mmCIF file of C-alpha atoms in Angstrom:
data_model
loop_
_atom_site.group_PDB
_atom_site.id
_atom_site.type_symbol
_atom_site.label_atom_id
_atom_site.label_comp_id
_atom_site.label_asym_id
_atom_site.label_seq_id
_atom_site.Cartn_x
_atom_site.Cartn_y
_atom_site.Cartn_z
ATOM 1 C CA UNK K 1 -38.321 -18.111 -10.764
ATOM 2 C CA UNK K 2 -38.584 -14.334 -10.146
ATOM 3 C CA UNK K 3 -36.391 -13.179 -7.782
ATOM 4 C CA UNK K 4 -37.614 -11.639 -4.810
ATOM 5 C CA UNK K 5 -37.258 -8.447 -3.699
ATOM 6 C CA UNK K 6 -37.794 -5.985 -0.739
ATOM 7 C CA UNK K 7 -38.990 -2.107 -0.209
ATOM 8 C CA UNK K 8 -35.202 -1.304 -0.481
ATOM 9 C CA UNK K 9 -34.341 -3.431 -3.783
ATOM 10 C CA UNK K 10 -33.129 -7.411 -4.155
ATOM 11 C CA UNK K 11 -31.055 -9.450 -1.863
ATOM 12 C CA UNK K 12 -28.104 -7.905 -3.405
ATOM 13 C CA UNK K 13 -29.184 -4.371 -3.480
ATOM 14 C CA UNK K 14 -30.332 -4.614 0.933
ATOM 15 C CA UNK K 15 -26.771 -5.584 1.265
ATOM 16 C CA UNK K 16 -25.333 -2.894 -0.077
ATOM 17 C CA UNK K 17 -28.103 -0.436 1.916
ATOM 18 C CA UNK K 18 -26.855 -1.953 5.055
ATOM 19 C CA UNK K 19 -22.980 -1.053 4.246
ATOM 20 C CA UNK K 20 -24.086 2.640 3.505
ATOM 21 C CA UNK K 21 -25.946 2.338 7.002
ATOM 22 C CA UNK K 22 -22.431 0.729 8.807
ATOM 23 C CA UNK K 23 -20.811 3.368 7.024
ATOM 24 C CA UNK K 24 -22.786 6.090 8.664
ATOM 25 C CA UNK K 25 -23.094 4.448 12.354
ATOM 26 C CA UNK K 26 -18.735 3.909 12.441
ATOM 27 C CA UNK K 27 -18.325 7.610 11.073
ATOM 28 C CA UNK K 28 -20.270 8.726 14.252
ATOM 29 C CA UNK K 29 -18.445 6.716 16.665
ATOM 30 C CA UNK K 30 -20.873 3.869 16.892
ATOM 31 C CA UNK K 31 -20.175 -0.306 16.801
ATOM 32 C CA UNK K 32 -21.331 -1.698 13.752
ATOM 33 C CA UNK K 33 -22.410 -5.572 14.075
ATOM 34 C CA UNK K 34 -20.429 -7.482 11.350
ATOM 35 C CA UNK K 35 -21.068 -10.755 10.296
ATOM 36 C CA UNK K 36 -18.848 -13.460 8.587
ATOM 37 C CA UNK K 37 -21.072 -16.807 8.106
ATOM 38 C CA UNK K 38 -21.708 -17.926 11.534
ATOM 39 C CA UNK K 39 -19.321 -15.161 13.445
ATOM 40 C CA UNK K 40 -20.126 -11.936 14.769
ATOM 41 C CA UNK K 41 -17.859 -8.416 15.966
ATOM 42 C CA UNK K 42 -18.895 -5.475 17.025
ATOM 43 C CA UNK K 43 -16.323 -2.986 14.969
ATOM 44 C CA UNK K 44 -15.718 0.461 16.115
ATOM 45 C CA UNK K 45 -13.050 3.575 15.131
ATOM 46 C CA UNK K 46 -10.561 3.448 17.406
ATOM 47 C CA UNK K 47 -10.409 7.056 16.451
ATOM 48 C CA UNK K 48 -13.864 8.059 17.563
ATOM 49 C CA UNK K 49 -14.176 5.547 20.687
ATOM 50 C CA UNK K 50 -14.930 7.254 24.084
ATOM 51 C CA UNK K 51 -14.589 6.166 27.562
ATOM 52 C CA UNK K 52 -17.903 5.128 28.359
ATOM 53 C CA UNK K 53 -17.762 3.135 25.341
ATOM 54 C CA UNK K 54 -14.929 1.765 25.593
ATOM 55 C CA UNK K 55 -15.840 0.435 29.588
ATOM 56 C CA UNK K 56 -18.970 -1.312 28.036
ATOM 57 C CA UNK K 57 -16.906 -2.929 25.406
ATOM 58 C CA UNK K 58 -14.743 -3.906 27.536
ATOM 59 C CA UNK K 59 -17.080 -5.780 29.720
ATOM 60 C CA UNK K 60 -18.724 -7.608 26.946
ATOM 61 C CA UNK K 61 -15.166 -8.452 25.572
ATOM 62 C CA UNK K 62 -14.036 -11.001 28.293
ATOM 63 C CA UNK K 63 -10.537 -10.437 27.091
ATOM 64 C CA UNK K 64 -11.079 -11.284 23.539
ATOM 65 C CA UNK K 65 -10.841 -7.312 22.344
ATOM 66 C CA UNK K 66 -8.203 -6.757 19.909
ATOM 67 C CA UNK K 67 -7.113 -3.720 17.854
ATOM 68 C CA UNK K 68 -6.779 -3.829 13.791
ATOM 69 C CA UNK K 69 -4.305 -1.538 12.346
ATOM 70 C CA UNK K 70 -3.194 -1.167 8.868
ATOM 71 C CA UNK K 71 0.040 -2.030 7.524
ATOM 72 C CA UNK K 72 1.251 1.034 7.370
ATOM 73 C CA UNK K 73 0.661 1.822 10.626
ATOM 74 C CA UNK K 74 2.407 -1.697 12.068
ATOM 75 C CA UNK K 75 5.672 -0.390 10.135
ATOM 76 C CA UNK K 76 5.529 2.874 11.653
ATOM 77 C CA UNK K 77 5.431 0.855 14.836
ATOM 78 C CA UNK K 78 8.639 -0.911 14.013
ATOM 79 C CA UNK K 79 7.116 -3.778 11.877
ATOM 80 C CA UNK K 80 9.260 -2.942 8.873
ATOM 81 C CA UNK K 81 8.400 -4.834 5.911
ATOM 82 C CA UNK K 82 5.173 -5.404 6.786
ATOM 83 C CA UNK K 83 2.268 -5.353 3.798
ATOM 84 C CA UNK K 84 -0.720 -7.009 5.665
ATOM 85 C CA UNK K 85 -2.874 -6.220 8.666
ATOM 86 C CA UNK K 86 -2.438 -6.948 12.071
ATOM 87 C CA UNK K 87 -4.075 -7.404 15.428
ATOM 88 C CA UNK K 88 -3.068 -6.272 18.981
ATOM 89 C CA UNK K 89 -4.476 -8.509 21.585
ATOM 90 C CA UNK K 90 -6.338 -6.715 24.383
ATOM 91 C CA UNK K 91 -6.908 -8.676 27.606
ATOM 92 C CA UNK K 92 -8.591 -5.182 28.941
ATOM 93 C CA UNK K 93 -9.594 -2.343 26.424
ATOM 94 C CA UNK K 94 -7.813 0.346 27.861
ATOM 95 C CA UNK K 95 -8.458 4.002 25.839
ATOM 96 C CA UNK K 96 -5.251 4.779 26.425
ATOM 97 C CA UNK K 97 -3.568 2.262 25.400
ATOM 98 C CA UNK K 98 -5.722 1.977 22.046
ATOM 99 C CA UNK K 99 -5.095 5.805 21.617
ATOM 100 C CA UNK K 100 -1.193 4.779 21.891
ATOM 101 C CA UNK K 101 -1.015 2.111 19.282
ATOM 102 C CA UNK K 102 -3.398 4.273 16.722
ATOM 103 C CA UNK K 103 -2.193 7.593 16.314
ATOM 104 C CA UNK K 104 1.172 8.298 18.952
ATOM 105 C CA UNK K 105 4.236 9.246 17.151
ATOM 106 C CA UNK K 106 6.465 7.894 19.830
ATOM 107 C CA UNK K 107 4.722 4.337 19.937
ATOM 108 C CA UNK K 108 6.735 1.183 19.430
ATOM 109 C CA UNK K 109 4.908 -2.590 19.645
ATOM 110 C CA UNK K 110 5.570 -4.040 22.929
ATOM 111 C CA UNK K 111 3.657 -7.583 22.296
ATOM 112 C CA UNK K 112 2.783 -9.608 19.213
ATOM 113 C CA UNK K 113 0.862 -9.093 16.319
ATOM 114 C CA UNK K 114 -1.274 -11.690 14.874
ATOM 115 C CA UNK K 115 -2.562 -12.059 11.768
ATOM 116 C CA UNK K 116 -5.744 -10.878 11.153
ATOM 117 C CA UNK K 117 -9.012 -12.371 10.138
ATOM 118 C CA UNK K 118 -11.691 -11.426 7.184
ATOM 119 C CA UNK K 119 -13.572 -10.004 10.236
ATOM 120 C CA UNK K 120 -10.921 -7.463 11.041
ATOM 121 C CA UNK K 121 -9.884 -6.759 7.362
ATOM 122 C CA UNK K 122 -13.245 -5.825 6.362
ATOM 123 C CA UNK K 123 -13.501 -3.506 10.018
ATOM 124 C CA UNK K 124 -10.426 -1.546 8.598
ATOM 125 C CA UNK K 125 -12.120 -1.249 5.368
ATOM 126 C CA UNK K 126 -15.201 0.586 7.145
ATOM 127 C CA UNK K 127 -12.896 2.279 8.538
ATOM 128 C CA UNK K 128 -11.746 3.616 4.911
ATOM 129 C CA UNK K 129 -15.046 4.170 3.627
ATOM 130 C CA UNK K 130 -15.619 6.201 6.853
ATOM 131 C CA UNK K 131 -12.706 8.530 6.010
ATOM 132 C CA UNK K 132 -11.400 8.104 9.638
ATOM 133 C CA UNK K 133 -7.951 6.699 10.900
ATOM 134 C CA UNK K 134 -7.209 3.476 9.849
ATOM 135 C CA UNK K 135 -7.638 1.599 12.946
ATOM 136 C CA UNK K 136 -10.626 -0.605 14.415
ATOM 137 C CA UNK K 137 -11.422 -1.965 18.005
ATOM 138 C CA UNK K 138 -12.614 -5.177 17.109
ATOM 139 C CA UNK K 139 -14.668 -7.620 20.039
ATOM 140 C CA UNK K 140 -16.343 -11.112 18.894
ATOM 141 C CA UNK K 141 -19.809 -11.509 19.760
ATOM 142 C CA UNK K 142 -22.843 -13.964 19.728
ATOM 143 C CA UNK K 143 -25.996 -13.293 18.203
ATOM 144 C CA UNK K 144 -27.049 -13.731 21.982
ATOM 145 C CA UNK K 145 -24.943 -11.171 23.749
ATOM 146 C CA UNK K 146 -25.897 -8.767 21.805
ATOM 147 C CA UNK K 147 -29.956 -9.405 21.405
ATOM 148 C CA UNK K 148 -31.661 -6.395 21.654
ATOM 149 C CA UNK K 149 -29.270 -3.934 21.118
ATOM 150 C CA UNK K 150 -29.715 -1.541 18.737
ATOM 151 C CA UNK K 151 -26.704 -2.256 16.423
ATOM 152 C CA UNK K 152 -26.494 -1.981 12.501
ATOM 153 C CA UNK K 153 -25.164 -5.229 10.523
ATOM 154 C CA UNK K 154 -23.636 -5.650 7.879
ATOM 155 C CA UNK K 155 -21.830 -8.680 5.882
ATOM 156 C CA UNK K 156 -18.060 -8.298 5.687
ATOM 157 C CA UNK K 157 -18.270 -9.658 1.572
ATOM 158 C CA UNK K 158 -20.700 -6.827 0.780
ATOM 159 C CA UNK K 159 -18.106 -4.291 2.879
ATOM 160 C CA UNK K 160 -15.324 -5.436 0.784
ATOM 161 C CA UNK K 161 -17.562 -5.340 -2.582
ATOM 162 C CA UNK K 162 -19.050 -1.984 -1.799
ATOM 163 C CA UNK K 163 -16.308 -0.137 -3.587
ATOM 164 C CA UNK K 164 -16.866 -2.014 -7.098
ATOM 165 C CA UNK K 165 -20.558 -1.985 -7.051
ATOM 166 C CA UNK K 166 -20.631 1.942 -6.101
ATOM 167 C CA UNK K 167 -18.689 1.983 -9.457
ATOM 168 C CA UNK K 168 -20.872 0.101 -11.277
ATOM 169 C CA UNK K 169 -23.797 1.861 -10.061
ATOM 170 C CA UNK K 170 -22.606 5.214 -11.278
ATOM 171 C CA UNK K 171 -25.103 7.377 -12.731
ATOM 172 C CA UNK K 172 -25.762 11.477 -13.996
ATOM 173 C CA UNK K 173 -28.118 13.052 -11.871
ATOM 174 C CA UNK K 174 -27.800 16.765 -13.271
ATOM 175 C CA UNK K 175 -26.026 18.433 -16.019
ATOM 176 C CA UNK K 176 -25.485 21.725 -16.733
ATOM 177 C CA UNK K 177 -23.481 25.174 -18.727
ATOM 178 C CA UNK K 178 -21.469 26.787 -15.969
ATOM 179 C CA UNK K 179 -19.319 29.211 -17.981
ATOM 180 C CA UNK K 180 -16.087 29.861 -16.394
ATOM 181 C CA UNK K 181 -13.473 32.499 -16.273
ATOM 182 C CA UNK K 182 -11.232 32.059 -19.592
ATOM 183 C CA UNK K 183 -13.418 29.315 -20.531
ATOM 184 C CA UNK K 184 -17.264 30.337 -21.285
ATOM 185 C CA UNK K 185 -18.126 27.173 -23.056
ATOM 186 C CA UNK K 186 -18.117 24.929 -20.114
ATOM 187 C CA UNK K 187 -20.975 21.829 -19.170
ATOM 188 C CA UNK K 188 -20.794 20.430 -15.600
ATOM 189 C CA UNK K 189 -22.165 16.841 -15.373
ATOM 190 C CA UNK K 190 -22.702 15.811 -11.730
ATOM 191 C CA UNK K 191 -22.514 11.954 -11.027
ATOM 192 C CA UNK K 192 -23.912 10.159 -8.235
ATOM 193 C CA UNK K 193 -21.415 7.599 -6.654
ATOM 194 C CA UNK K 194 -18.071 6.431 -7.590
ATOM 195 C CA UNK K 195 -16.606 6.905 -3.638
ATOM 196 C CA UNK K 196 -18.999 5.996 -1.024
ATOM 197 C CA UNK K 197 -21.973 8.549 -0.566
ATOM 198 C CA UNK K 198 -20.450 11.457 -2.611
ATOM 199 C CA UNK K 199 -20.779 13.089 -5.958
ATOM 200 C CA UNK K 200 -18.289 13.683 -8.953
ATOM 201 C CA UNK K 201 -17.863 16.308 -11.284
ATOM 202 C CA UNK K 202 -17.066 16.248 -14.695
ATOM 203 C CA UNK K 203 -16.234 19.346 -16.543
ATOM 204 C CA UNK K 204 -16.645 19.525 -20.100
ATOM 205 C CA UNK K 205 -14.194 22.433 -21.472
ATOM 206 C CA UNK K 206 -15.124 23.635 -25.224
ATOM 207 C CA UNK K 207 -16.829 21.052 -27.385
ATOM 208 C CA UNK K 208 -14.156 17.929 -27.338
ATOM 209 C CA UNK K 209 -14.400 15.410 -30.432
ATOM 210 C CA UNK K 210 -15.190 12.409 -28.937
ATOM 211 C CA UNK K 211 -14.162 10.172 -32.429
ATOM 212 C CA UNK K 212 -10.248 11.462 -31.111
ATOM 213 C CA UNK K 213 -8.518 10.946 -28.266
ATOM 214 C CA UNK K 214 -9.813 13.387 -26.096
ATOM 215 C CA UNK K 215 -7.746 15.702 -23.476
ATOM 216 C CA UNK K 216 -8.743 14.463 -19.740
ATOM 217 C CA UNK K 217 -7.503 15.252 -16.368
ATOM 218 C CA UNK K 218 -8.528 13.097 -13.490
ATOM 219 C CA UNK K 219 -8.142 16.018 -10.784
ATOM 220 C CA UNK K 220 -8.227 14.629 -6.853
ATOM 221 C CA UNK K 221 -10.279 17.816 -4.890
ATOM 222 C CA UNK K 222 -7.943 19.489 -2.978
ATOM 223 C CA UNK K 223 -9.562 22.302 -0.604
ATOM 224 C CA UNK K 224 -6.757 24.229 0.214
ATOM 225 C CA UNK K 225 -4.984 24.167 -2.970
ATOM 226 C CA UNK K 226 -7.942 24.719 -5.495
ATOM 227 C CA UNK K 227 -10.153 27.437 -3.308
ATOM 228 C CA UNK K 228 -7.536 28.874 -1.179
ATOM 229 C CA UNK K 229 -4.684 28.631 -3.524
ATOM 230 C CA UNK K 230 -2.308 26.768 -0.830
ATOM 231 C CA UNK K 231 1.376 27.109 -0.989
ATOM 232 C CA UNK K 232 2.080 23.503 -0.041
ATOM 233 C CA UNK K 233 0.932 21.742 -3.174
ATOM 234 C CA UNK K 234 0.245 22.691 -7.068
ATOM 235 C CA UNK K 235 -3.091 20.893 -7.131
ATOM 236 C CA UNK K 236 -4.546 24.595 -7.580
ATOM 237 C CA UNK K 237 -2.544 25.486 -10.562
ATOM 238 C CA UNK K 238 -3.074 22.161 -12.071
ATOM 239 C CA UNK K 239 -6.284 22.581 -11.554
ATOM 240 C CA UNK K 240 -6.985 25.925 -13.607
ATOM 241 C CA UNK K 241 -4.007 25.619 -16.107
ATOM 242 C CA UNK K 242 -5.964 22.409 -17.410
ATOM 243 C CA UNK K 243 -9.136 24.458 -17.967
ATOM 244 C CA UNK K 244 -7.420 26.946 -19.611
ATOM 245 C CA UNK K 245 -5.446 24.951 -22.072
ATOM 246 C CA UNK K 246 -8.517 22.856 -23.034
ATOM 247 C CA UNK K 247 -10.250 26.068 -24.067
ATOM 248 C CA UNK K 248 -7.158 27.302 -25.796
ATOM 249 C CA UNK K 249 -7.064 23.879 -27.320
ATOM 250 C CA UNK K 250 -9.990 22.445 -28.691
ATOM 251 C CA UNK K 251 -11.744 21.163 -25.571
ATOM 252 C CA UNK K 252 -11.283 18.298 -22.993
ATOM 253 C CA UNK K 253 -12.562 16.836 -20.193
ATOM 254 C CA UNK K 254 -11.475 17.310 -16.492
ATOM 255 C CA UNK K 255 -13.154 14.686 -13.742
ATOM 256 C CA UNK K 256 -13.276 16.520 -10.261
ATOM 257 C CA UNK K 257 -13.208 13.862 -7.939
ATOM 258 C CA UNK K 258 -14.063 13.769 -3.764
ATOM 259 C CA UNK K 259 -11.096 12.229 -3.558
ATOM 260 C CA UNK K 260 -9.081 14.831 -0.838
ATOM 261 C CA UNK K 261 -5.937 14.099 0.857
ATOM 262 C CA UNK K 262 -5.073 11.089 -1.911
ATOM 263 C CA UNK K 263 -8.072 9.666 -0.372
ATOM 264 C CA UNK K 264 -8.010 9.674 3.249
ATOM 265 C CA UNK K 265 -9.818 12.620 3.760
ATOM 266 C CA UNK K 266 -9.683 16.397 4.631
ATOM 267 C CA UNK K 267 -9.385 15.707 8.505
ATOM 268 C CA UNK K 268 -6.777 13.334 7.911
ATOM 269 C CA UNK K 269 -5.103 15.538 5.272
ATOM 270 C CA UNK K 270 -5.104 18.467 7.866
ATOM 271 C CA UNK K 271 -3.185 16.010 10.522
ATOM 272 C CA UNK K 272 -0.781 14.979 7.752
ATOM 273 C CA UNK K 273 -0.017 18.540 7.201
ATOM 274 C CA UNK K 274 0.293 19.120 11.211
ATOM 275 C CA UNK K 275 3.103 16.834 10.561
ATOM 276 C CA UNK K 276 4.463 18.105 7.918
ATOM 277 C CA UNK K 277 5.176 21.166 9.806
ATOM 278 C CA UNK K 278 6.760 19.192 12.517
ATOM 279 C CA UNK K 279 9.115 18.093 9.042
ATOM 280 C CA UNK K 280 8.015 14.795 8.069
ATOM 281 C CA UNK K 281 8.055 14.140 4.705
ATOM 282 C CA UNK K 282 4.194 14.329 3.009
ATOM 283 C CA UNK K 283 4.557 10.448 2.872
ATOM 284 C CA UNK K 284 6.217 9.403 5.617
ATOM 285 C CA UNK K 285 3.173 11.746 7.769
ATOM 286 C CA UNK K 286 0.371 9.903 6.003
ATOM 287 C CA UNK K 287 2.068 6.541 7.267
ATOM 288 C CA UNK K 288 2.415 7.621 10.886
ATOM 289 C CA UNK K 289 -1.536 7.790 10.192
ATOM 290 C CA UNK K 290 -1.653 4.325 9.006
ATOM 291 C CA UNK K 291 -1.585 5.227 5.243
ATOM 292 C CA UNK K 292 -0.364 3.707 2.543
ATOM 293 C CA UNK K 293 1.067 6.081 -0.350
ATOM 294 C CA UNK K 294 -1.676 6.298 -2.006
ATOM 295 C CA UNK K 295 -5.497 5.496 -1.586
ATOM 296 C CA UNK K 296 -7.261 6.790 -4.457
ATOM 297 C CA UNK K 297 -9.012 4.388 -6.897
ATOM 298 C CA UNK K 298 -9.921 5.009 -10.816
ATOM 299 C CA UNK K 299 -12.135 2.857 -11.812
ATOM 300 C CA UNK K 300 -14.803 4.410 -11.323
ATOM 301 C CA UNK K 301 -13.317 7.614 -13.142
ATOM 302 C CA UNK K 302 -12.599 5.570 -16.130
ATOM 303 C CA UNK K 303 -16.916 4.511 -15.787
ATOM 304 C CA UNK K 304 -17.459 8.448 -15.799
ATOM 305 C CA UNK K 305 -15.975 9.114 -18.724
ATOM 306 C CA UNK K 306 -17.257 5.839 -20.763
ATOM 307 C CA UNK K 307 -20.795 6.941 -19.787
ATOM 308 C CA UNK K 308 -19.791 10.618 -21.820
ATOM 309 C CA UNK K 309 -19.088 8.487 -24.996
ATOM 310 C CA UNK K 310 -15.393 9.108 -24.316
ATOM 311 C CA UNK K 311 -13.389 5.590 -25.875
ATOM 312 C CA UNK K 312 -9.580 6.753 -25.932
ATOM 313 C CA UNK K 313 -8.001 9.437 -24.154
ATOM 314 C CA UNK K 314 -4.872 11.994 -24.014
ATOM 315 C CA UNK K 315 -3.872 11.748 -20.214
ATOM 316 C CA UNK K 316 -3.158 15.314 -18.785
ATOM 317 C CA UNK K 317 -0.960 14.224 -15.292
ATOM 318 C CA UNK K 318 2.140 13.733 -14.586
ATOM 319 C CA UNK K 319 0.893 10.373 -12.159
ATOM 320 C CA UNK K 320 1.613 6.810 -13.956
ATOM 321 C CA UNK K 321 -0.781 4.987 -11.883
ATOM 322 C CA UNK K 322 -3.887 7.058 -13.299
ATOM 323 C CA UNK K 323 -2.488 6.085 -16.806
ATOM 324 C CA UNK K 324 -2.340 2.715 -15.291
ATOM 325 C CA UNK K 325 -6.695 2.824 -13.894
ATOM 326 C CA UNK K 326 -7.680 4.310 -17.180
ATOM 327 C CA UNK K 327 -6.164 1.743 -19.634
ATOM 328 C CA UNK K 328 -7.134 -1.288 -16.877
ATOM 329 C CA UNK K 329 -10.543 -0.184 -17.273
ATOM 330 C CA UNK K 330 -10.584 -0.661 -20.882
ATOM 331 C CA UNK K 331 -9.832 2.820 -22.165
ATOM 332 C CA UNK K 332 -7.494 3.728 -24.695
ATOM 333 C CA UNK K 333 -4.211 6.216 -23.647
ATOM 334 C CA UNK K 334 -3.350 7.853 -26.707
ATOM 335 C CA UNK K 335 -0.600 9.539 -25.073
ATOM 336 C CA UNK K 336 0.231 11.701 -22.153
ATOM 337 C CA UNK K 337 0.802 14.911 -21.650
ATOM 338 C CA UNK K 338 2.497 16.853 -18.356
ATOM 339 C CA UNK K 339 0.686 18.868 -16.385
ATOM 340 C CA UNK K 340 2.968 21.266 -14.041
ATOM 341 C CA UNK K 341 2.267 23.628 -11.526
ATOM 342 C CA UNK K 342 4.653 26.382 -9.978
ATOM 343 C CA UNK K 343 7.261 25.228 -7.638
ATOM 344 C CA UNK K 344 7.757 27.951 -4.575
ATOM 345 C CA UNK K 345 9.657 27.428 -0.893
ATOM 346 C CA UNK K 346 6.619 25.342 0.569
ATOM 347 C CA UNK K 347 5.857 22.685 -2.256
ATOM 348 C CA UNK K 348 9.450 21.741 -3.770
ATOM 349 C CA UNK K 349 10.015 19.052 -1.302
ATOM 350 C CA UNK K 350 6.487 17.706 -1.647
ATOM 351 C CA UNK K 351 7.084 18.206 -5.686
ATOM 352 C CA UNK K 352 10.342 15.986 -5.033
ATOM 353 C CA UNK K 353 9.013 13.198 -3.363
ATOM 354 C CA UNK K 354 5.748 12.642 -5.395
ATOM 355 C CA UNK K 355 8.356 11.880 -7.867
ATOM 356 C CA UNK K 356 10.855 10.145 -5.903
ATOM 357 C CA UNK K 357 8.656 8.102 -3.684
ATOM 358 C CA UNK K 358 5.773 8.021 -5.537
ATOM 359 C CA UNK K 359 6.857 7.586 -9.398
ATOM 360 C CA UNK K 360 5.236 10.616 -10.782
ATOM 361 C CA UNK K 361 6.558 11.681 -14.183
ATOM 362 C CA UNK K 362 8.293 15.445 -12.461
ATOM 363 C CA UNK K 363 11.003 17.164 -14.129
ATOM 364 C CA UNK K 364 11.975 19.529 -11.220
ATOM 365 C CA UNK K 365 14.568 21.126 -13.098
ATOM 366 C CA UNK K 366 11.977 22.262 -15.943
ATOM 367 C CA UNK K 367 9.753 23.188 -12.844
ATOM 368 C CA UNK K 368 12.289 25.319 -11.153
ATOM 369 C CA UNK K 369 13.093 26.791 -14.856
ATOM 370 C CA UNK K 370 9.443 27.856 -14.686
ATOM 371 C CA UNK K 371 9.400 29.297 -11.836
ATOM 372 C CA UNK K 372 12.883 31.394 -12.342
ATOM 373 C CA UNK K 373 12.436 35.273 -12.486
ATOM 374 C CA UNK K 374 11.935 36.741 -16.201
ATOM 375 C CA UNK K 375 14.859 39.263 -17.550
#
């Protein structure tokens, strides 16, 4: 039996059009209708909810409102230990009170948390997608109470699967030379998916041989660091020392992915840094905001590169868990290689703890030998 099929693809395919659709509707601030079998919640960003909204959810609510935060953000709140989600009951949906519990350095829980349900798990995953805060008002709903509303739905299993099948769906749209500064011989290949509704680049450097282990970088986009050479991190010089040593070296492969802020964004990278400058550490900040450590995913990287013909690889970073996506994927690591940047006032303590909070592979005393004046 064939199977059947609408203008927007198979049963399968219309789910995943109705994510990108929730996806859209939470990043502007408006509830997305998500379903669960037989139960219904309206989700919204706690970030982006306004009054007005908030007084009509509120109504419909009828004191069964809650608000979803991430784990991080429950042990910033004093829940130490804690690795899952959790919900704050809300007898009225006050917007101060949900601004409080989301984003307020100061905040401490003053009630329980509950556990929370597939429903709420997959709002904070929107919430993800969306690159806003980590934090979801969350109000179940019947089909009835909300008839006629004009309200975007989408299943919470294709929410939660939307990651994986953007990865599977990768695909090249364009290709093409873009010769660069120390390195002339350059291809850009521009893919379509990988990380919600953006584009990756990968940058082919010389003419690699792809019957060897080939060079590769997997390079997070940093704004500030790789256009306007920022102080704070090393992600620029990373990011052109990699070039330049693949054309001094026989060639290589560097994947430039829209992955800013580890993941969480460039708004949410720019209130980390706010942080920062009040002297939290670049972790500890991202917590506060209801991050974990890290964010990023690989998998979809390690898809990029099979799709060039590319079968084993030398890994250019100094991060273990990228060494960790690319062989889970099914790629071979050769070996690895360091790839350091220039340590200066602003970026040593960042440099420290990505190594001693996050594991990367950082010898600050051969970074600090670097950056020691010349006789």
């Amino acid at each position: 039996m064939l199977e059947s099929r609408t203008l927007f693809g198979r049963p399968g395919e219309t789910l995943l059009v109705k994510v990108e659709r929730a996806i859209s509707e939470f990043r502007a601030g408006r509830p997305v209708l998500l379903r669960a079998g037989a139960q219904l919640a309206l989700a919204l960003s706690a970030e982006l909810a306004d009054a007005e909204l908030v007084r009509n959810l509120d109504a419909l609510a009828a004191g069964n409102g809650h608000l979803v935060l991430s784990p991080a953000r429950l042990r910033r709140l004093g829940a130490k230990g804690r690795t899952e989600a959790g919900i704050f009951a809300l007898p009225t949906i006050d917007l101060e009170r949900v601004a409080d519990l989301t984003l307020k350095l100061e905040s401490r829980m003053d009630a329980p948390v509950a556990p929370a349900s597939a429903l709420d798990t997959a709002a904070l995953e929107l919430a993800r997608l969306s690159l806003v805060l980590p934090a979801a008002l969350v109000v179940p709903v019947t089909a009835e109470a909300v008839a006629g509303e004009s309200l975007v739905e989408a299943d919470i299993e294709a929410v939660n699967a939307y990651r994986a099948a953007q990865a599977a769906s990768l695909r090249i749209v364009g290709r093409a030379p873009v010769p660069l500064e120390g390195a002339p011989e350059t291809e850009f290949v521009v893919f379509r998916g990988g990380e919600g509704l953006r584009d990756q680049v990968a940058i082919i450097v010389g003419k690699p041989d792809l019957d060897t282990a080939v060079p590769v970088r997997l390079h997070s986009a940093c704004l500030t660091g790789d256009l306007f050479g920022s102080l704070k991190c090393d992600c620029g010089d990373q990011l052109r020392e990699t070039v330049q040593w693949m054309a001094e070296n026989g060639g290589g492969i560097l994947l430039y992915l829209d992955q800013e802020g580890r993941g969480n964004g460039i708004s949410n990278k720019m209130r980390a840094y706010k942080l920062q400058s009040q002297g939290w550490d670049t972790y500890d900040a991202d917590e506060v905001l209801g991050f974990d450590l890290d964010q990023r995913h690989f998998d979809f990287a390690a898809t990029m590169l099979k799709q060039l013909g590319v079968t084993s690889v030398v890994a250019l970073t100094n991060n273990p868990q990228k060494i960790g996506a690319i062989e889970a994927a099914g790629l071979e690591v050769a070996a690895s290689q360091r790839v350091l940047g220039r340590p200066n006032a602003h970026n040593v303590r960042y440099l420290a703890s990505k190594r001693d909070r996050a594991g990367h592979l950082i010898d600050m005393d051969a970074l600090m030998a670097r950056a020691a004046p010349k006789d």
